[in-house]
């Protein structure tokens, strides 16, 4: 008899913790949150039924503490742990520790995480299953002892090559090298970054595919041996190897190619007995050839676009499958309709791509038909420097790609975040670019069109409003430092005044 999940601990924070909590509430599952010192007042804490303190702001002292998380699960009486993405979501030892503690890990088995988390082992496993992989060299499965051996391998593959960390992802420990004279420097830099990010400095080489698209296939498997795919997502709009905008369906994938890629993705999942949500990431060349890149053994940041075109709740599927249930639908029952686009809203300088921590002085989120905002912040929230600067995801759906782009631009025009810098202007510039509108883009799009889409500095009136909003908010907080109702009234009036000022400026036609 399948276990019943009545209470679930979310081992994460921010927008994904809020997202998981919402599905749990719909399923009648009680939610347990965890928080660091920096997140005491965070939105995800209030989204839960119970919340437990787990440590200092640095992730290694809080969200990466397996002992603290399992202790909370024990004290709270949690039946299951959902890892979200990032942190411990792809940590095989954490998944194993959950099982040893008698807690359901909402994700794949530890062995699947281990195999697919090691990029060289994943390549070997996929190649053995008949999945096409990018030509590469992993140093005989042991990595390269020094730059000289890596240079010899790169010369056999032919330049340019990608130097990539064996463990981890997210663009860390990755370098593109086109010049043999630079390989030693790039090799050492990739190893240092990999060691700092993942505790493992092993790297391997891949032949660089010129102007590729990054296309991934969403897969699901259950413990009964079934697996399905839910179509593709195009994640080619990236900066520094990290995704910024995702969409489905991909403008570069027709029905025949989609069927081929889906069949390969399902074959890959079945080859490792995969259970839960996963993503087969591929590089798609200009000739329509695709190659296995890596597998993410977790829910992806961009899962909302798949949910919008399929009408399915992927977190609900994760929980059902983790509890031993069968996949809710067979492949032929999964239908896709329309087009969806997701914009990752980061607290960062849109020109330098550097984090921009601070307090959200004012916030107005878009709404209306086909608009979804997954967020972990609200007006007054503090965006700290300790974690990823992603603060929200704006996802839109419409019946066709051109209409979805128009809807996304409308929603972006309504979106306002005061007090910190964001990349909203970058999203507007990309979506309005004629090459993006035509679907002619690849992973080098942002760098190639940098001068055309670099957001201009805020215009005078908008800058004045942003400054005024921050000043009003700071003043309101000083006034509200007492517990008097008078102080609280000043705080609310300050926020209202800031928002009113922005509305007046944003709704006034610009005079040229």
Coordinates of N, CA and C in Angstrom, one line a residue, residues 225-420:
X225 N 7.8 1.8 -13.6 CA 8.5 1.6 -14.9 C 7.9 2.4 -16.0
X226 N 7.0 3.3 -15.7 CA 6.4 4.1 -16.8 C 7.2 5.5 -16.9
X227 N 7.2 6.0 -18.0 CA 7.9 7.3 -18.2 C 7.2 8.1 -19.4
X228 N 7.1 9.4 -19.3 CA 6.5 10.2 -20.3 C 7.3 11.5 -20.5
X229 N 7.0 12.2 -21.6 CA 7.6 13.5 -21.7 C 6.5 14.5 -21.9
X230 N 6.7 15.7 -21.5 CA 5.7 16.8 -21.6 C 6.1 17.9 -22.5
X231 N 6.9 17.5 -23.5 CA 7.3 18.5 -24.5 C 8.6 19.2 -24.1
X232 N 9.0 20.2 -25.0 CA 10.2 20.9 -24.8 C 10.1 22.3 -24.3
X233 N 11.2 22.8 -23.9 CA 11.3 24.3 -23.5 C 12.6 24.8 -24.2
X234 N 12.5 26.0 -24.7 CA 13.7 26.6 -25.3 C 14.3 27.6 -24.3
X235 N 15.5 27.3 -23.9 CA 16.1 28.1 -22.8 C 17.4 28.8 -23.3
X236 N 17.4 29.2 -24.6 CA 18.6 29.7 -25.2 C 19.0 31.2 -24.9
X237 N 18.0 31.9 -24.4 CA 18.3 33.3 -24.0 C 19.0 33.2 -22.6
X238 N 20.3 33.4 -22.6 CA 21.2 33.1 -21.4 C 22.2 34.2 -21.3
X239 N 22.6 34.5 -20.0 CA 23.8 35.3 -19.8 C 24.7 34.5 -18.9
X240 N 25.9 34.4 -19.3 CA 27.0 33.7 -18.5 C 26.5 32.3 -18.2
X241 N 25.9 31.6 -19.3 CA 25.5 30.2 -19.2 C 24.3 30.0 -18.2
X242 N 23.6 31.1 -17.8 CA 22.5 31.0 -17.0 C 21.2 31.5 -17.7
X243 N 20.1 30.8 -17.6 CA 18.9 31.1 -18.3 C 18.3 32.4 -17.8
X244 N 17.7 33.1 -18.8 CA 17.0 34.4 -18.5 C 15.5 34.3 -18.9
X245 N 15.3 33.8 -20.2 CA 14.0 33.7 -20.7 C 13.8 32.3 -21.3
X246 N 12.7 31.7 -21.0 CA 12.4 30.4 -21.6 C 11.0 30.4 -22.2
X247 N 10.8 29.5 -23.2 CA 9.5 29.5 -23.8 C 9.2 28.1 -24.3
X248 N 7.9 27.8 -24.5 CA 7.5 26.5 -25.1 C 6.2 26.8 -25.9
X249 N 6.1 26.2 -27.1 CA 7.1 25.4 -27.8 C 8.3 26.2 -28.3
X250 N 9.3 25.5 -28.6 CA 10.5 26.2 -29.2 C 10.2 26.5 -30.7
X251 N 10.6 27.8 -31.1 CA 10.4 28.1 -32.5 C 11.2 27.3 -33.5
X252 N 12.2 26.6 -32.9 CA 13.1 25.8 -33.8 C 12.7 24.3 -33.8
X253 N 11.6 23.9 -33.1 CA 11.3 22.5 -33.1 C 9.9 22.2 -33.7
X254 N 9.9 21.4 -34.8 CA 8.7 21.0 -35.4 C 8.1 19.7 -34.8
X255 N 7.0 19.3 -35.2 CA 6.4 18.1 -34.6 C 7.2 16.9 -34.7
X256 N 7.9 16.7 -35.9 CA 8.7 15.5 -36.1 C 9.9 15.5 -35.2
X257 N 10.6 16.7 -35.0 CA 11.7 16.8 -34.2 C 11.3 16.6 -32.7
X258 N 10.2 17.2 -32.4 CA 9.7 17.1 -31.0 C 9.4 15.6 -30.6
X259 N 8.9 14.9 -31.6 CA 8.6 13.4 -31.3 C 9.9 12.7 -31.1
X260 N 10.9 13.0 -32.0 CA 12.2 12.4 -31.9 C 12.9 12.6 -30.5
X261 N 12.9 13.9 -30.2 CA 13.6 14.3 -28.9 C 12.8 13.7 -27.7
X262 N 11.5 13.7 -27.8 CA 10.7 13.2 -26.7 C 11.0 11.7 -26.5
X263 N 11.1 11.0 -27.6 CA 11.3 9.5 -27.6 C 12.7 9.2 -26.9
X264 N 13.7 10.1 -27.3 CA 15.0 9.9 -26.8 C 15.1 10.2 -25.3
X265 N 14.3 11.2 -24.9 CA 14.3 11.6 -23.5 C 13.6 10.5 -22.6
X266 N 12.6 10.0 -23.1 CA 11.9 8.9 -22.4 C 12.8 7.7 -22.3
X267 N 13.5 7.4 -23.4 CA 14.5 6.3 -23.3 C 15.6 6.5 -22.3
X268 N 16.0 7.7 -22.2 CA 17.0 8.1 -21.2 C 16.5 7.9 -19.8
X269 N 15.3 8.3 -19.5 CA 14.7 8.1 -18.2 C 14.5 6.7 -17.8
X270 N 14.1 5.9 -18.8 CA 13.9 4.4 -18.5 C 15.2 3.7 -18.3
X271 N 16.3 4.2 -18.9 CA 17.6 3.6 -18.8 C 18.1 3.6 -17.4
X272 N 17.7 4.6 -16.6 CA 18.2 4.7 -15.2 C 17.0 4.4 -14.2
X273 N 15.9 3.9 -14.7 CA 14.7 3.7 -13.8 C 14.3 5.0 -13.1
X274 N 14.2 6.0 -13.8 CA 14.0 7.3 -13.2 C 12.6 7.5 -12.6
X275 N 12.5 8.1 -11.4 CA 11.2 8.3 -10.8 C 11.1 9.8 -10.4
X276 N 10.0 10.5 -10.8 CA 9.8 11.9 -10.5 C 10.0 12.8 -11.7
X277 N 10.2 14.1 -11.4 CA 10.4 15.1 -12.4 C 11.8 15.2 -12.8
X278 N 12.1 15.3 -14.1 CA 13.5 15.5 -14.5 C 13.5 16.2 -15.8
X279 N 14.7 16.6 -16.2 CA 14.8 17.4 -17.5 C 16.0 16.9 -18.3
X280 N 15.8 16.5 -19.5 CA 16.9 16.1 -20.4 C 17.3 17.3 -21.2
X281 N 18.5 17.9 -20.9 CA 18.9 19.1 -21.6 C 19.8 18.8 -22.8
X282 N 19.5 19.5 -23.9 CA 20.1 19.2 -25.1 C 20.7 20.4 -25.8
X283 N 21.7 20.3 -26.6 CA 22.1 21.3 -27.5 C 21.5 21.0 -28.9
X284 N 20.9 21.9 -29.5 CA 20.3 21.7 -30.8 C 21.0 22.5 -31.8
X285 N 21.7 21.8 -32.8 CA 22.5 22.5 -33.8 C 21.7 23.1 -34.9
X286 N 22.3 23.9 -35.8 CA 21.6 24.6 -36.8 C 21.1 23.6 -37.9
X287 N 21.6 22.4 -37.9 CA 21.2 21.4 -38.9 C 20.0 20.5 -38.4
X288 N 19.6 20.8 -37.2 CA 18.5 20.0 -36.6 C 19.0 18.8 -35.8
X289 N 20.3 18.7 -35.7 CA 20.9 17.6 -34.9 C 20.9 18.0 -33.4
X290 N 20.5 17.1 -32.5 CA 20.5 17.4 -31.1 C 21.4 16.4 -30.3
X291 N 22.0 16.9 -29.2 CA 22.9 16.2 -28.4 C 22.6 16.3 -27.0
X292 N 22.7 15.2 -26.2 CA 22.5 15.2 -24.8 C 23.6 16.1 -24.1
X293 N 23.1 17.0 -23.3 CA 24.0 17.9 -22.6 C 24.1 17.5 -21.1
X294 N 23.0 17.4 -20.4 CA 23.0 16.9 -19.0 C 21.6 16.6 -18.6
X295 N 21.4 16.0 -17.5 CA 20.1 15.8 -16.9 C 20.0 16.5 -15.6
X296 N 18.9 17.3 -15.4 CA 18.7 17.9 -14.1 C 17.7 17.0 -13.4
X297 N 18.1 16.4 -12.2 CA 17.2 15.5 -11.5 C 16.4 16.2 -10.5
X298 N 15.6 17.1 -10.9 CA 14.8 17.9 -10.1 C 13.7 18.7 -10.9
X299 N 12.9 19.5 -10.2 CA 12.0 20.4 -10.9 C 12.8 21.6 -11.4
X300 N 12.5 22.1 -12.6 CA 13.2 23.2 -13.1 C 12.6 24.5 -12.7
X301 N 13.4 25.6 -12.7 CA 12.9 26.9 -12.5 C 11.8 27.3 -13.5
X302 N 12.0 26.8 -14.7 CA 11.1 27.2 -15.8 C 9.9 26.3 -16.0
X303 N 9.6 25.5 -15.0 CA 8.5 24.5 -15.1 C 7.1 25.2 -15.4
X304 N 6.9 26.5 -15.0 CA 5.6 27.1 -15.2 C 5.2 27.2 -16.7
X305 N 6.1 27.3 -17.6 CA 5.7 27.4 -19.0 C 5.1 26.0 -19.5
X306 N 5.6 24.9 -19.0 CA 5.1 23.6 -19.3 C 3.7 23.5 -18.6
X307 N 3.6 23.9 -17.4 CA 2.3 23.9 -16.8 C 1.2 24.7 -17.5
X308 N 1.6 25.8 -18.1 CA 0.7 26.7 -18.8 C 0.2 26.0 -20.1
X309 N 1.0 25.4 -20.8 CA 0.6 24.8 -22.1 C 0.0 23.4 -21.9
X310 N 0.2 22.7 -20.8 CA -0.4 21.4 -20.6 C -1.6 21.4 -19.6
X311 N -1.7 22.5 -18.8 CA -2.7 22.6 -17.8 C -2.5 21.6 -16.7
X312 N -1.3 21.2 -16.5 CA -0.9 20.2 -15.4 C -0.2 20.9 -14.3
X313 N -0.3 20.3 -13.1 CA 0.5 20.8 -11.9 C 1.6 19.8 -11.7
X314 N 2.8 20.2 -12.0 CA 4.0 19.3 -12.0 C 4.4 19.0 -10.5
X315 N 4.2 20.0 -9.6 CA 4.5 19.7 -8.2 C 3.5 18.6 -7.7
X316 N 2.3 18.7 -8.1 CA 1.3 17.7 -7.7 C 1.7 16.3 -8.2
X317 N 2.2 16.3 -9.5 CA 2.7 15.0 -10.0 C 3.9 14.5 -9.2
X318 N 4.8 15.4 -8.9 CA 5.9 15.0 -8.1 C 5.5 14.3 -6.8
X319 N 4.6 14.9 -6.1 CA 4.1 14.4 -4.8 C 3.4 13.0 -4.9
X320 N 2.6 12.9 -6.0 CA 1.9 11.7 -6.2 C 2.8 10.5 -6.5
X321 N 3.8 10.8 -7.4 CA 4.8 9.8 -7.8 C 5.7 9.4 -6.6
X322 N 6.1 10.4 -5.8 CA 7.0 10.1 -4.7 C 6.3 9.2 -3.6
X323 N 4.9 9.4 -3.5 CA 4.2 8.5 -2.6 C 3.9 7.1 -3.2
X324 N 4.5 6.8 -4.3 CA 4.3 5.5 -4.9 C 3.2 5.4 -5.9
X325 N 2.6 6.5 -6.3 CA 1.5 6.4 -7.2 C 1.9 6.3 -8.7
X326 N 1.0 6.0 -9.5 CA 1.3 5.9 -11.0 C 1.2 7.3 -11.6
X327 N 1.9 7.5 -12.7 CA 1.8 8.7 -13.4 C 0.3 9.0 -13.7
X328 N -0.2 10.2 -13.5 CA -1.6 10.5 -13.7 C -2.1 10.3 -15.2
X329 N -1.2 10.5 -16.1 CA -1.6 10.4 -17.5 C -0.6 9.5 -18.3
X330 N -1.1 8.9 -19.4 CA -0.2 8.2 -20.3 C 0.2 9.2 -21.4
X331 N 1.2 8.8 -22.2 CA 1.8 9.7 -23.2 C 0.7 10.3 -24.1
X332 N -0.2 9.4 -24.6 CA -1.2 9.8 -25.6 C -2.3 10.7 -25.0
X333 N -2.3 10.8 -23.6 CA -3.3 11.6 -23.0 C -2.8 13.0 -22.7
X334 N -1.5 13.3 -22.9 CA -0.9 14.6 -22.6 C -1.1 15.5 -23.8
X335 N -1.8 16.6 -23.7 CA -2.1 17.5 -24.7 C -1.4 18.9 -24.4
X336 N -0.9 19.5 -25.5 CA -0.3 20.8 -25.3 C -1.1 21.8 -26.2
X337 N -1.3 23.0 -25.6 CA -2.0 24.0 -26.3 C -1.4 25.4 -26.1
X338 N -1.3 26.2 -27.2 CA -0.8 27.5 -27.1 C 0.7 27.7 -26.9
X339 N 1.1 28.9 -26.5 CA 2.5 29.2 -26.3 C 2.7 29.9 -24.9
X340 N 3.8 29.6 -24.3 CA 4.1 30.3 -23.0 C 5.5 30.8 -22.9
X341 N 5.7 31.9 -22.2 CA 7.0 32.5 -22.1 C 7.2 32.8 -20.6
X342 N 8.4 32.6 -20.1 CA 8.8 32.9 -18.8 C 10.0 33.9 -18.8
X343 N 9.9 34.9 -18.0 CA 10.9 35.9 -17.7 C 11.4 35.8 -16.3
X344 N 12.7 35.5 -16.1 CA 13.2 35.4 -14.7 C 13.6 36.8 -14.3
X345 N 12.9 37.2 -13.2 CA 13.1 38.6 -12.7 C 14.2 38.5 -11.6
X346 N 15.3 39.1 -11.9 CA 16.5 39.0 -11.0 C 16.7 40.4 -10.3
X347 N 17.1 40.4 -9.1 CA 17.5 41.6 -8.4 C 19.0 41.8 -8.8
X348 N 19.2 42.5 -9.9 CA 20.5 42.6 -10.4 C 20.6 43.8 -11.3
X349 N 21.8 44.3 -11.5 CA 22.1 45.4 -12.4 C 21.9 44.8 -13.8
X350 N 21.0 45.4 -14.6 CA 20.7 44.8 -15.9 C 21.8 44.9 -17.0
X351 N 22.8 45.8 -16.7 CA 23.9 46.0 -17.6 C 25.1 45.1 -17.2
X352 N 25.5 45.2 -15.9 CA 26.7 44.4 -15.5 C 26.3 43.0 -15.0
X353 N 25.0 42.7 -14.9 CA 24.6 41.3 -14.4 C 25.2 41.0 -13.0
X354 N 25.2 42.0 -12.2 CA 25.7 41.8 -10.8 C 24.5 42.0 -9.9
X355 N 24.5 41.2 -8.8 CA 23.4 41.2 -7.8 C 23.1 42.6 -7.3
X356 N 21.9 42.9 -7.0 CA 21.5 44.2 -6.5 C 20.6 44.0 -5.2
X357 N 21.3 43.6 -4.1 CA 20.5 43.4 -2.9 C 19.9 44.7 -2.3
X358 N 18.9 44.6 -1.4 CA 18.3 45.8 -0.8 C 16.9 45.5 -0.5
X359 N 16.2 46.5 0.0 CA 14.8 46.4 0.4 C 13.9 46.8 -0.8
X360 N 12.9 46.0 -1.0 CA 11.9 46.3 -2.0 C 11.0 47.4 -1.5
X361 N 11.2 48.6 -1.9 CA 10.4 49.8 -1.4 C 9.0 49.8 -1.8
X362 N 8.7 49.4 -3.1 CA 7.4 49.4 -3.6 C 7.3 48.3 -4.6
X363 N 6.1 47.7 -4.8 CA 6.0 46.6 -5.7 C 4.6 46.6 -6.3
X364 N 4.6 46.5 -7.7 CA 3.3 46.3 -8.4 C 3.5 45.2 -9.4
X365 N 2.8 44.1 -9.2 CA 2.9 42.9 -10.1 C 1.8 42.9 -11.1
X366 N 2.1 42.5 -12.3 CA 1.1 42.4 -13.4 C 0.1 41.4 -13.1
X367 N -1.1 41.5 -13.8 CA -2.1 40.5 -13.7 C -2.9 40.5 -14.9
X368 N -4.1 39.8 -14.9 CA -4.9 39.8 -16.1 C -4.9 38.4 -16.7
X369 N -5.6 38.2 -17.8 CA -5.7 36.9 -18.5 C -4.4 36.3 -18.8
X370 N -4.1 35.1 -18.5 CA -2.9 34.4 -19.0 C -1.6 34.9 -18.4
X371 N -1.7 35.5 -17.2 CA -0.5 36.1 -16.6 C -0.3 35.4 -15.2
X372 N 0.9 34.9 -15.0 CA 1.2 34.2 -13.7 C 2.5 34.8 -13.1
X373 N 2.6 35.1 -11.9 CA 3.8 35.6 -11.2 C 4.1 34.7 -10.0
X374 N 5.2 33.9 -10.1 CA 5.6 33.1 -8.9 C 6.7 34.0 -8.2
X375 N 6.4 34.4 -7.0 CA 7.4 35.3 -6.3 C 7.6 34.9 -4.9
X376 N 8.7 35.4 -4.4 CA 9.1 35.1 -3.0 C 9.3 36.4 -2.2
X377 N 8.9 37.6 -2.8 CA 9.0 38.9 -2.2 C 7.7 39.7 -2.2
X378 N 7.6 40.7 -1.4 CA 6.5 41.6 -1.4 C 7.1 43.0 -1.0
X379 N 6.3 44.0 -1.1 CA 6.7 45.3 -0.7 C 7.2 45.3 0.8
X380 N 8.5 45.7 1.0 CA 9.1 45.7 2.3 C 10.0 44.5 2.5
X381 N 10.0 43.5 1.6 CA 10.9 42.4 1.7 C 12.4 42.8 1.5
X382 N 13.3 42.1 2.2 CA 14.7 42.4 2.1 C 15.3 41.3 1.1
X383 N 15.9 41.8 0.0 CA 16.6 40.9 -0.9 C 18.1 40.9 -0.4
X384 N 18.5 39.7 0.2 CA 19.8 39.6 0.8 C 20.9 39.2 -0.2
X385 N 22.2 39.4 0.2 CA 23.2 39.0 -0.7 C 23.6 37.5 -0.5
X386 N 22.9 36.8 0.3 CA 23.4 35.5 0.7 C 22.9 34.4 -0.3
X387 N 21.8 34.7 -1.1 CA 21.2 33.7 -2.0 C 21.1 34.2 -3.4
X388 N 20.6 33.3 -4.3 CA 20.5 33.6 -5.7 C 19.6 34.8 -5.8
X389 N 19.9 35.8 -6.7 CA 19.1 37.0 -6.8 C 17.8 36.9 -7.5
X390 N 17.3 35.7 -7.9 CA 16.0 35.5 -8.5 C 14.9 35.9 -7.5
X391 N 14.1 36.8 -7.8 CA 13.0 37.2 -6.9 C 11.6 36.8 -7.4
X392 N 11.5 36.6 -8.7 CA 10.2 36.2 -9.2 C 10.3 35.7 -10.6
X393 N 9.3 35.0 -11.0 CA 9.2 34.5 -12.4 C 7.9 35.0 -13.0
X394 N 7.9 35.7 -14.1 CA 6.7 36.2 -14.8 C 6.5 35.2 -16.0
X395 N 5.4 34.5 -15.9 CA 5.1 33.6 -17.0 C 3.7 34.0 -17.6
X396 N 3.7 33.9 -19.0 CA 2.4 34.3 -19.7 C 2.1 33.2 -20.6
X397 N 0.8 33.1 -20.9 CA 0.3 32.1 -21.9 C -0.7 32.8 -22.9
X398 N -0.6 32.4 -24.2 CA -1.6 32.8 -25.1 C -1.7 31.8 -26.2
X399 N -2.7 32.0 -27.1 CA -3.0 30.9 -28.1 C -1.9 30.8 -29.2
X400 N -1.0 31.8 -29.4 CA 0.0 31.7 -30.3 C 1.3 32.4 -29.8
X401 N 2.4 32.1 -30.4 CA 3.6 32.8 -29.9 C 3.6 34.3 -30.1
X402 N 3.2 34.9 -31.2 CA 3.1 36.3 -31.3 C 2.2 36.9 -30.3
X403 N 1.1 36.3 -30.0 CA 0.2 36.8 -29.0 C 0.8 36.7 -27.6
X404 N 1.6 35.6 -27.3 CA 2.2 35.4 -26.0 C 3.3 36.5 -25.8
X405 N 4.0 36.9 -26.9 CA 5.0 37.9 -26.8 C 4.4 39.2 -26.5
X406 N 3.3 39.5 -27.2 CA 2.5 40.8 -26.9 C 2.0 40.8 -25.4
X407 N 1.6 39.7 -25.0 CA 1.1 39.6 -23.6 C 2.2 39.8 -22.6
X408 N 3.3 39.2 -22.9 CA 4.5 39.3 -22.0 C 5.0 40.8 -21.9
X409 N 5.0 41.5 -23.1 CA 5.4 42.9 -23.1 C 4.4 43.7 -22.3
X410 N 3.1 43.5 -22.5 CA 2.1 44.2 -21.7 C 2.3 44.0 -20.2
X411 N 2.6 42.7 -19.8 CA 2.8 42.4 -18.4 C 4.0 43.1 -17.8
X412 N 5.1 43.0 -18.6 CA 6.3 43.7 -18.2 C 6.2 45.2 -18.0
X413 N 5.3 45.8 -18.9 CA 5.0 47.2 -18.7 C 4.3 47.5 -17.4
X414 N 3.6 46.6 -16.9 CA 2.8 46.8 -15.7 C 3.7 46.5 -14.4
X415 N 4.8 45.8 -14.6 CA 5.6 45.3 -13.5 C 6.5 46.5 -13.0
X416 N 6.4 46.7 -11.7 CA 7.3 47.7 -11.1 C 7.9 47.2 -9.8
X417 N 9.2 47.3 -9.6 CA 9.9 47.0 -8.4 C 10.7 48.2 -8.0
X418 N 10.4 48.8 -6.8 CA 11.1 50.0 -6.4 C 12.1 49.7 -5.3
X419 N 13.2 50.4 -5.2 CA 14.2 50.3 -4.2 C 15.4 49.5 -4.5
X420 N 15.3 48.6 -5.5 CA 16.4 47.8 -6.0 C 16.4 47.8 -7.5

